[in-house]
JSON list of C-alpha atoms in Angstrom, two decimals:
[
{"chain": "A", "resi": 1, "resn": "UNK", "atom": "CA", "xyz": [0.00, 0.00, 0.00]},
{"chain": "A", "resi": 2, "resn": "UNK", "atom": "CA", "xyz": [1.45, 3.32, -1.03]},
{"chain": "A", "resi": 3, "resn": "UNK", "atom": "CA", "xyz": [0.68, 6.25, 1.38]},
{"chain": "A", "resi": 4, "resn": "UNK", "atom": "CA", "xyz": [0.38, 8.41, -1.70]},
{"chain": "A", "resi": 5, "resn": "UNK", "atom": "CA", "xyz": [1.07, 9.26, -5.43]},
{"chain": "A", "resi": 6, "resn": "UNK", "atom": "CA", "xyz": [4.45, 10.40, -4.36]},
{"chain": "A", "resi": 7, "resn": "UNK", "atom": "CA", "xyz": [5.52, 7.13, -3.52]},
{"chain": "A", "resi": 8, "resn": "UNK", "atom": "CA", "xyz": [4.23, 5.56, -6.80]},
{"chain": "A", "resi": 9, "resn": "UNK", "atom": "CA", "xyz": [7.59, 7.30, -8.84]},
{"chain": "A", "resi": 10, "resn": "UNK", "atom": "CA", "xyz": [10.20, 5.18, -8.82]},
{"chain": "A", "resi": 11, "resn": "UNK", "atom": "CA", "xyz": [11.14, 1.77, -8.34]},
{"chain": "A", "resi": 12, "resn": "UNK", "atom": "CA", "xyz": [9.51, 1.05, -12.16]},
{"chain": "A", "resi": 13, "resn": "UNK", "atom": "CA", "xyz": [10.33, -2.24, -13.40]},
{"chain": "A", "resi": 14, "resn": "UNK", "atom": "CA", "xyz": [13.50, -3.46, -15.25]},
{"chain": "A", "resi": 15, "resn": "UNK", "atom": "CA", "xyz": [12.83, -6.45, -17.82]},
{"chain": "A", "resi": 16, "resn": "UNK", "atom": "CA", "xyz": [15.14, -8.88, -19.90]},
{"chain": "A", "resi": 17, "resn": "UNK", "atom": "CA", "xyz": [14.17, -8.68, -23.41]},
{"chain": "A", "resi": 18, "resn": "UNK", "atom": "CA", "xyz": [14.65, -11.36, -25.58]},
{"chain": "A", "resi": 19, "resn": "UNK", "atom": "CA", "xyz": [18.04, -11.69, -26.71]},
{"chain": "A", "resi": 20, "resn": "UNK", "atom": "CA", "xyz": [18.67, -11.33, -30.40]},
{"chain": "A", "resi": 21, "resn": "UNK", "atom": "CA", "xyz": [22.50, -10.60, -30.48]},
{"chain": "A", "resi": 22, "resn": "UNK", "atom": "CA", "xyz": [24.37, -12.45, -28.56]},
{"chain": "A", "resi": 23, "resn": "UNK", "atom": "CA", "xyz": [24.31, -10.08, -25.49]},
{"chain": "A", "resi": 24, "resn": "UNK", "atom": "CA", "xyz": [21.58, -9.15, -22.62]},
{"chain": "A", "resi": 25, "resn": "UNK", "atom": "CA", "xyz": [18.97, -6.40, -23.11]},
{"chain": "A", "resi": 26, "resn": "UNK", "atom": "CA", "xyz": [17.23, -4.61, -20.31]},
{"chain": "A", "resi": 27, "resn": "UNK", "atom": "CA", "xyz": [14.64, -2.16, -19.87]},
{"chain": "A", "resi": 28, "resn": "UNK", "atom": "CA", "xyz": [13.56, -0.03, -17.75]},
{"chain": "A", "resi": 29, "resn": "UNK", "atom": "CA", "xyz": [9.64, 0.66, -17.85]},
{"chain": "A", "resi": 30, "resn": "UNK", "atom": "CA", "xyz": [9.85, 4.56, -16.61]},
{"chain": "A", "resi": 31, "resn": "UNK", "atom": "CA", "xyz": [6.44, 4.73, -18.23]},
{"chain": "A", "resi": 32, "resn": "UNK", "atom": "CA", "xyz": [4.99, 2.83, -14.86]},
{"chain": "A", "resi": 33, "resn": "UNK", "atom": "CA", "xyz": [5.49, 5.62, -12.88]},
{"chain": "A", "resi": 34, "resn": "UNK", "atom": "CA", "xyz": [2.20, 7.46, -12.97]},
{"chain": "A", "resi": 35, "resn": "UNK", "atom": "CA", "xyz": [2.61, 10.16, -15.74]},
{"chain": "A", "resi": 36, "resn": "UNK", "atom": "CA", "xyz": [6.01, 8.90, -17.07]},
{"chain": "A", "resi": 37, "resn": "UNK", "atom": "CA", "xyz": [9.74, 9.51, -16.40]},
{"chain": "A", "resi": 38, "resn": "UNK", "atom": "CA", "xyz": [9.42, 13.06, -15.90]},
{"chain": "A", "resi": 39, "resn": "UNK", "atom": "CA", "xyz": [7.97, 12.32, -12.51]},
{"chain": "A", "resi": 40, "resn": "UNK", "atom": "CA", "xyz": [11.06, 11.40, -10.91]},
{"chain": "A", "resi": 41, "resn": "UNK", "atom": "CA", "xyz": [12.58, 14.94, -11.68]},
{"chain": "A", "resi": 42, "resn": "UNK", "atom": "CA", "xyz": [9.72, 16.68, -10.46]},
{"chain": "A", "resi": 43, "resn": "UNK", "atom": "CA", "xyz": [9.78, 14.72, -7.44]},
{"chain": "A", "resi": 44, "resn": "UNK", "atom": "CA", "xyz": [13.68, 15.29, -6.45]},
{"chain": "A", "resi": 45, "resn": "UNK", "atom": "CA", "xyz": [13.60, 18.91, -7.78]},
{"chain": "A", "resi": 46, "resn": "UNK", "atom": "CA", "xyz": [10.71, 20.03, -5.78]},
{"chain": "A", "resi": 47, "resn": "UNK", "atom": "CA", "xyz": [11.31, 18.34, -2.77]},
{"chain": "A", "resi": 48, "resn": "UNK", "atom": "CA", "xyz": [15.10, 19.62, -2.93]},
{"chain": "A", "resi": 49, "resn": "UNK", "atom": "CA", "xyz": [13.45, 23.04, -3.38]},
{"chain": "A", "resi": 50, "resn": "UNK", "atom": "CA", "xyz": [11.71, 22.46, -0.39]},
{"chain": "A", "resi": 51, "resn": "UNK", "atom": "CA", "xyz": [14.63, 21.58, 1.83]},
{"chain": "A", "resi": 52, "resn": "UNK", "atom": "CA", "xyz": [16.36, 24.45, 1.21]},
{"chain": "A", "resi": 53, "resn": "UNK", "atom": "CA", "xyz": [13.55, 27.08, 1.35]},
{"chain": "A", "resi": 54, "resn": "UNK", "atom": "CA", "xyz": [13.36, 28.24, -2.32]},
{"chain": "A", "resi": 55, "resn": "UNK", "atom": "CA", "xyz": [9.76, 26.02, -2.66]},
{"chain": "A", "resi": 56, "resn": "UNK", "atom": "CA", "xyz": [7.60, 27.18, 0.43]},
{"chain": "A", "resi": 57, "resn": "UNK", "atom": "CA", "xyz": [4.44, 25.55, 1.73]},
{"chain": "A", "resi": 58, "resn": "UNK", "atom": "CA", "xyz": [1.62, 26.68, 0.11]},
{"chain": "A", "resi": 59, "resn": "UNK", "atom": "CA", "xyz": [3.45, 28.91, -2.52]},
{"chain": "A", "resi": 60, "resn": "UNK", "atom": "CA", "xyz": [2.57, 28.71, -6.49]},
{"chain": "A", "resi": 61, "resn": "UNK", "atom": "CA", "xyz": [5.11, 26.28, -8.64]},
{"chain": "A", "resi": 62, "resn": "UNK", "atom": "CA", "xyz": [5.23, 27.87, -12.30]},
{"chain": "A", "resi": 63, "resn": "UNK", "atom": "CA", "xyz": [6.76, 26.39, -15.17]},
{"chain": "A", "resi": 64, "resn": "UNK", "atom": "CA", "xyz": [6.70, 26.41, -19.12]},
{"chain": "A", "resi": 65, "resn": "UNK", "atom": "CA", "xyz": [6.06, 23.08, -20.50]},
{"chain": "A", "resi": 66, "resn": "UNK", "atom": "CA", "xyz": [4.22, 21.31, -23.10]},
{"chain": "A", "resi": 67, "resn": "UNK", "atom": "CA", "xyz": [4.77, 17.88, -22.41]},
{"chain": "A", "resi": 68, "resn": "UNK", "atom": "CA", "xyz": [5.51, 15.19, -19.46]},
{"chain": "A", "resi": 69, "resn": "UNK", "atom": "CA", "xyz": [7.47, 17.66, -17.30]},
{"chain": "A", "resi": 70, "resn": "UNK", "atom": "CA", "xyz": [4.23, 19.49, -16.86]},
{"chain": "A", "resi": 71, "resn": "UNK", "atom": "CA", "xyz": [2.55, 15.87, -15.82]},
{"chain": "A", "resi": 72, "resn": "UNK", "atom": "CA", "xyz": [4.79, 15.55, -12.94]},
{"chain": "A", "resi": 73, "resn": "UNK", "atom": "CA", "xyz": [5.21, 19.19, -11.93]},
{"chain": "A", "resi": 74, "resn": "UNK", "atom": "CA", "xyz": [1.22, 18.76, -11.51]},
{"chain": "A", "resi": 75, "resn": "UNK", "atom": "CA", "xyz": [1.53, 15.41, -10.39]},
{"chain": "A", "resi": 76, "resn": "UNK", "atom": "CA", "xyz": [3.90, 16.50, -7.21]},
{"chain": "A", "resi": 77, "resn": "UNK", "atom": "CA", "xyz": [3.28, 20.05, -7.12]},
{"chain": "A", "resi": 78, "resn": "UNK", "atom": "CA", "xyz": [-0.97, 19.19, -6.18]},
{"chain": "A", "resi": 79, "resn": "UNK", "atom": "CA", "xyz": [-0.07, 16.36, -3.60]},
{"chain": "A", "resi": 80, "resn": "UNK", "atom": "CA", "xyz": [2.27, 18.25, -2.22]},
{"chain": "A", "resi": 81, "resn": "UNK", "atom": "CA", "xyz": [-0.45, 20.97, -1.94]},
{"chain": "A", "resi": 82, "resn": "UNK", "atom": "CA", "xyz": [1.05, 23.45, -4.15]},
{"chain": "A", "resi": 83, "resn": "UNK", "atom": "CA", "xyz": [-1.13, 25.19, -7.08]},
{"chain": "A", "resi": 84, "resn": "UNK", "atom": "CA", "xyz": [0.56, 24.82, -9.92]},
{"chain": "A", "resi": 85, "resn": "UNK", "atom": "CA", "xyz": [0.43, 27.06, -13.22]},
{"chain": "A", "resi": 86, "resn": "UNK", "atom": "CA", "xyz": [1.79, 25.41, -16.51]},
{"chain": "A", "resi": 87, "resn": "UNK", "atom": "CA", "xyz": [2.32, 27.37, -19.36]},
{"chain": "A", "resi": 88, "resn": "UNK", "atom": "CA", "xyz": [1.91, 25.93, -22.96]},
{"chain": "A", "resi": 89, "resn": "UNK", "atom": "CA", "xyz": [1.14, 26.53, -26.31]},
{"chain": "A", "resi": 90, "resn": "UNK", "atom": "CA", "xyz": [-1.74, 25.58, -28.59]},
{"chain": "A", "resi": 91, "resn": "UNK", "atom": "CA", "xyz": [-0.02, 22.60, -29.48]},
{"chain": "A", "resi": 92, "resn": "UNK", "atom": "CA", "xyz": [-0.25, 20.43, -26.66]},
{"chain": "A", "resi": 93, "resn": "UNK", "atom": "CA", "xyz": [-1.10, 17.29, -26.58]},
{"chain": "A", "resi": 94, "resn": "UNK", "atom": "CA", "xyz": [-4.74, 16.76, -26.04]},
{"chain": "A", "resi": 95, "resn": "UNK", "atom": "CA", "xyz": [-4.52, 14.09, -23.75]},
{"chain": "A", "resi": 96, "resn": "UNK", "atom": "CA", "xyz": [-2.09, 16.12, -21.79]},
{"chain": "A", "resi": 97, "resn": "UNK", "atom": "CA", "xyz": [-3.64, 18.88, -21.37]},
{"chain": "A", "resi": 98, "resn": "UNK", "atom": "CA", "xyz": [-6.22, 16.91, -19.71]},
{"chain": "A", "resi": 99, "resn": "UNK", "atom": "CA", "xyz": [-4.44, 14.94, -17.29]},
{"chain": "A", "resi": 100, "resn": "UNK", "atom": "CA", "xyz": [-3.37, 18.64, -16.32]},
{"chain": "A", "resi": 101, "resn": "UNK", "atom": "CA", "xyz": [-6.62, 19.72, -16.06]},
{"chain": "A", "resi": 102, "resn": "UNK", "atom": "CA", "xyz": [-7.38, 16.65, -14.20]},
{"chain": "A", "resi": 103, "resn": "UNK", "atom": "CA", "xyz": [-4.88, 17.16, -11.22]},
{"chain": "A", "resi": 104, "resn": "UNK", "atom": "CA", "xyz": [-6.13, 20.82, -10.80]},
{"chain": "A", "resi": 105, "resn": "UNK", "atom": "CA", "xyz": [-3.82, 22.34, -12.25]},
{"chain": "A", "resi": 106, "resn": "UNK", "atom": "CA", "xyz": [-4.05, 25.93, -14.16]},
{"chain": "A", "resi": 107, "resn": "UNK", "atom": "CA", "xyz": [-2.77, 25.59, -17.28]},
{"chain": "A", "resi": 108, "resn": "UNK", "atom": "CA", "xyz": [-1.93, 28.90, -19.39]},
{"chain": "A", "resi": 109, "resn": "UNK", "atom": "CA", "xyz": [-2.15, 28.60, -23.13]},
{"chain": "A", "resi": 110, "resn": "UNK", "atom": "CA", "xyz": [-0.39, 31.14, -24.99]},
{"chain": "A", "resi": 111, "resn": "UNK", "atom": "CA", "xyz": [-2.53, 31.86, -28.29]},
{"chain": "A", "resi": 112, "resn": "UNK", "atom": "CA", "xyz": [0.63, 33.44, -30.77]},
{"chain": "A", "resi": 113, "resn": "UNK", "atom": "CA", "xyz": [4.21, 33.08, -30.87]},
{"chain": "A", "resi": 114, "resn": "UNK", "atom": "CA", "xyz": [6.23, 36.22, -30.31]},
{"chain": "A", "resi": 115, "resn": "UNK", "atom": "CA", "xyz": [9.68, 36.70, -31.84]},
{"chain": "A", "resi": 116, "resn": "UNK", "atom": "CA", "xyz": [11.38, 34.33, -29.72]},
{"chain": "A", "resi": 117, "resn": "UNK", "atom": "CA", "xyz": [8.80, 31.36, -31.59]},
{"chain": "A", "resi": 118, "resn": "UNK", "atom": "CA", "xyz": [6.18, 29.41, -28.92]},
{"chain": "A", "resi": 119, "resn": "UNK", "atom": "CA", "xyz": [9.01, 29.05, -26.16]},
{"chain": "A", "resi": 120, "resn": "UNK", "atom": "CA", "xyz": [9.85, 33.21, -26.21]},
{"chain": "A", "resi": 121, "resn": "UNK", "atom": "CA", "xyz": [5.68, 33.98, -25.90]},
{"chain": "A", "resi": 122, "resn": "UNK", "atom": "CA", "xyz": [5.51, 30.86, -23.14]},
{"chain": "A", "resi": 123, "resn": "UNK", "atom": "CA", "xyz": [8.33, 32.78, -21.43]},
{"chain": "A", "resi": 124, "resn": "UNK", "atom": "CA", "xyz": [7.29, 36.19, -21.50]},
{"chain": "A", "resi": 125, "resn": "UNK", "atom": "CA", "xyz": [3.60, 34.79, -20.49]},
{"chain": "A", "resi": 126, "resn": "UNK", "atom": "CA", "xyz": [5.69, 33.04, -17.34]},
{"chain": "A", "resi": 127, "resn": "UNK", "atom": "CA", "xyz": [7.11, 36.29, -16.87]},
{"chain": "A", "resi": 128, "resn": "UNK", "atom": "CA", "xyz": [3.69, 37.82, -16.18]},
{"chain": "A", "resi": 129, "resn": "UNK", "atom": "CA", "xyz": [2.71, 35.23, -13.60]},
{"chain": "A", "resi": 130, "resn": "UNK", "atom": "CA", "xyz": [5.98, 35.91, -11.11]},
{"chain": "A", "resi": 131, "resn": "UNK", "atom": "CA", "xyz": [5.24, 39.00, -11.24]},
{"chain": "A", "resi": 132, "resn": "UNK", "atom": "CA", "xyz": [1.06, 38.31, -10.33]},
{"chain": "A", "resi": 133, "resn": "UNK", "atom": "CA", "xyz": [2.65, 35.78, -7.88]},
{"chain": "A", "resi": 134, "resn": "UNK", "atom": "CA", "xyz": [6.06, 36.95, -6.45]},
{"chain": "A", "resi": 135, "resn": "UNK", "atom": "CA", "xyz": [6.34, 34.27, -4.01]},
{"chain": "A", "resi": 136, "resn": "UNK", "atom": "CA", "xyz": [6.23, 31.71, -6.58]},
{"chain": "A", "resi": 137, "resn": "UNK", "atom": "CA", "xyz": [8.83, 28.82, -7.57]},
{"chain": "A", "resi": 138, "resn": "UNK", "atom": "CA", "xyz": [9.61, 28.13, -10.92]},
{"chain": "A", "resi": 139, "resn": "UNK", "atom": "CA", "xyz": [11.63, 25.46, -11.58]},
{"chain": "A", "resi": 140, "resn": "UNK", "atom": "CA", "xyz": [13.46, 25.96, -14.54]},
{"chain": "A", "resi": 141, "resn": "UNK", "atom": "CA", "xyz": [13.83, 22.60, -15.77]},
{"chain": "A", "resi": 142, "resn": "UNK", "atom": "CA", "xyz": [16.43, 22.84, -18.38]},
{"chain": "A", "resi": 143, "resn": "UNK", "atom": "CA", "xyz": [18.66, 25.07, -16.32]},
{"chain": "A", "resi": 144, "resn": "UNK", "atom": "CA", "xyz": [18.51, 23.22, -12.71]},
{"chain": "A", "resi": 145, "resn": "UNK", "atom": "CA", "xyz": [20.50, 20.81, -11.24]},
{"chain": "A", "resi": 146, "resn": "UNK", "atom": "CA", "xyz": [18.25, 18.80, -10.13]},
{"chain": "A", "resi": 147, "resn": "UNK", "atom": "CA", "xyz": [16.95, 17.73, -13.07]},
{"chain": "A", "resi": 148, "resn": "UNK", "atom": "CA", "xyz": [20.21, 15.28, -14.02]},
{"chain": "A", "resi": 149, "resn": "UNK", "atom": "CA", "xyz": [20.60, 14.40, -10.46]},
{"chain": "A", "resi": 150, "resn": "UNK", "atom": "CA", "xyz": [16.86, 12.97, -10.37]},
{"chain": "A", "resi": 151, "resn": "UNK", "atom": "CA", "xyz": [18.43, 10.14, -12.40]},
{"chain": "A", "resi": 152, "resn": "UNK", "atom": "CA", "xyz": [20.87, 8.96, -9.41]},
{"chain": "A", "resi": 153, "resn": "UNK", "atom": "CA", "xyz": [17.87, 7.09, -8.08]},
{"chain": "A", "resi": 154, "resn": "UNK", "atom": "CA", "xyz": [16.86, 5.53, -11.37]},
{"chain": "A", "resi": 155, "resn": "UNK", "atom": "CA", "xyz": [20.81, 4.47, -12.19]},
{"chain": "A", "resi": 156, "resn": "UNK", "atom": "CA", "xyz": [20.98, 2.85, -8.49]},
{"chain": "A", "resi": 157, "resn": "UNK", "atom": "CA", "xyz": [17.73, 0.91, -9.35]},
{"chain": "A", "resi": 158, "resn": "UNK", "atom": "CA", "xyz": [19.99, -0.61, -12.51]},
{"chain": "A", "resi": 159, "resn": "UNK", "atom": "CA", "xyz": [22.78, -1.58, -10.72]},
{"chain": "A", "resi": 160, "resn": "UNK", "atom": "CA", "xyz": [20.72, -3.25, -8.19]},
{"chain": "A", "resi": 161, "resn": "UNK", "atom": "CA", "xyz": [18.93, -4.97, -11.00]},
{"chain": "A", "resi": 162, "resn": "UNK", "atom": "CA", "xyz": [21.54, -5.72, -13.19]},
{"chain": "A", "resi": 163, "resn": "UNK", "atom": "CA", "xyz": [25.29, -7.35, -12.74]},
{"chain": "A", "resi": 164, "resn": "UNK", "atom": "CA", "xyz": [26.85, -5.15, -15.12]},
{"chain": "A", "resi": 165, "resn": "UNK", "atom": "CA", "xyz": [26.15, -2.42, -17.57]},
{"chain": "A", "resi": 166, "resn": "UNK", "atom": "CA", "xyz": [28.45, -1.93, -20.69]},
{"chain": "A", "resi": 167, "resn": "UNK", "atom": "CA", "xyz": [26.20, 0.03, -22.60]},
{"chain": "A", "resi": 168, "resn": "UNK", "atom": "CA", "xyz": [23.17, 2.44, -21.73]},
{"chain": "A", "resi": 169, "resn": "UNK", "atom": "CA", "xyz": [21.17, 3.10, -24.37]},
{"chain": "A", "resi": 170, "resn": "UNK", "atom": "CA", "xyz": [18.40, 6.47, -23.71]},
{"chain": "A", "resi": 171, "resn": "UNK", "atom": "CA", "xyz": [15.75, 8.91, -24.88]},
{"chain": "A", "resi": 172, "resn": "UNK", "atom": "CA", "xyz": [17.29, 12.59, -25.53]},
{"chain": "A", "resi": 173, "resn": "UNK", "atom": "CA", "xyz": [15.41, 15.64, -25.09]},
{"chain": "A", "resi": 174, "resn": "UNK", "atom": "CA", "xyz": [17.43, 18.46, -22.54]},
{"chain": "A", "resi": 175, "resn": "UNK", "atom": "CA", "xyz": [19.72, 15.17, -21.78]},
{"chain": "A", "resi": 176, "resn": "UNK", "atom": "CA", "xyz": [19.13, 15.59, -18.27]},
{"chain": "A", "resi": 177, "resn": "UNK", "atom": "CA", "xyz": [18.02, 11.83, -18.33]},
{"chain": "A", "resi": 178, "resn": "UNK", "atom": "CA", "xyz": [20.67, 10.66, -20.16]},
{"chain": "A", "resi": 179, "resn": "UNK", "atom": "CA", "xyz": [23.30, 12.43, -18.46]},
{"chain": "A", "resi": 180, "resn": "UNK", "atom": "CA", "xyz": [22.52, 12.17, -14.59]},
{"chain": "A", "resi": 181, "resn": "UNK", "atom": "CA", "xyz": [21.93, 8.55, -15.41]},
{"chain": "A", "resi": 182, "resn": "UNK", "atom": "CA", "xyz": [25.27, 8.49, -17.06]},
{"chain": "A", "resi": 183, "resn": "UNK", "atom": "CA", "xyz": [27.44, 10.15, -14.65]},
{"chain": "A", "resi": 184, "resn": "UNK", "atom": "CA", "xyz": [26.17, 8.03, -11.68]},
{"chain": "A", "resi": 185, "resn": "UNK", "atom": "CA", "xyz": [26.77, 4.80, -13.62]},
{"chain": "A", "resi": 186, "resn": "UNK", "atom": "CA", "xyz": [30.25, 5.84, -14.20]}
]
């Protein structure tokens, strides 16, 4: 029994996959945590935030996001009992934007790009919203340092499942995943 959502990220399973090569495959199904693998970085970087003061109880979490970073800002923002404002563009995912809706939270949609593209008018919208909400957090996913350390957790749950890696194979996107997992395999 899980006490709460929180403590459904993580520990996601690792499977053999048929071998077609010679060698051993694993994978890691980060898609079982609840919204995806984005979860586990909003988990460590809010709670760090928390720790040291910069997230306080009750204040607003803001962040620009179109995709599953946004899932688990809601995800651990709300059970956490923060509100939390995501702002996206009109091309969001439909089912995304309603698993956001779903947790509660307020989701922003920017209706024209600015000269910066989508990510300049999400940004400048963002910039509106600290100033609405001064006490605010935002997270800045590609820029904190949380983000790559989140993956500590997920590389310790490899080498507890696995003898020995030679190769890790991952997604890309800001390469925090790839990278925290990475370094604390090395």
């Amino acid at each position: 029994m899980k006490k709460d959502l929180l403590d459904c990220i993580g520990q996601t399973p690792c499977v053999q996959l048929r071998q077609r090569t010679g060698g051993v495959l694993f994978a890691k199904l980060e898609m079982l945590n609840p919204f995806g693998m984005k979860d586990r970085v909003a988990k460590h970087m809010l709670l760090e935030a928390k720790r040291i003061g910069a997230l306080r109880d009750g204040a607003p979490i803001l962040e620009t996001s179109s995709g599953t970073m946004a899932l688990g800002l809601a995800l651990v923002g709300t059970t956490l009992g923060h509100p939390v404002h995501i702002v996206t563009d009109p091309r969001i995912d439909p089912i995304t934007l309603a698993k956001l809706q779903a947790t509660g939270c307020h989701v922003h949609i920017v209706q024209h790009m600015n000269h910066q593209g989508w990510q300049g008018a999400r940004l400048e919208h963002l910039y509106q919203l600290m100033e609405q909400y001064p006490d605010a957090f935002w997270p800045r996913q590609y820029e904190n340092p949380h983000n790559p350390q989140a993956y500590t957790e997920l590389a310790n749950e490899l080498l507890v499942a696995i003898d020995r890696i030679d190769i890790l194979v991952a997604s890309v996107g800001s390469g925090g995943s790839l990278c925290g997992t990475a370094r604390a395999l090395l």
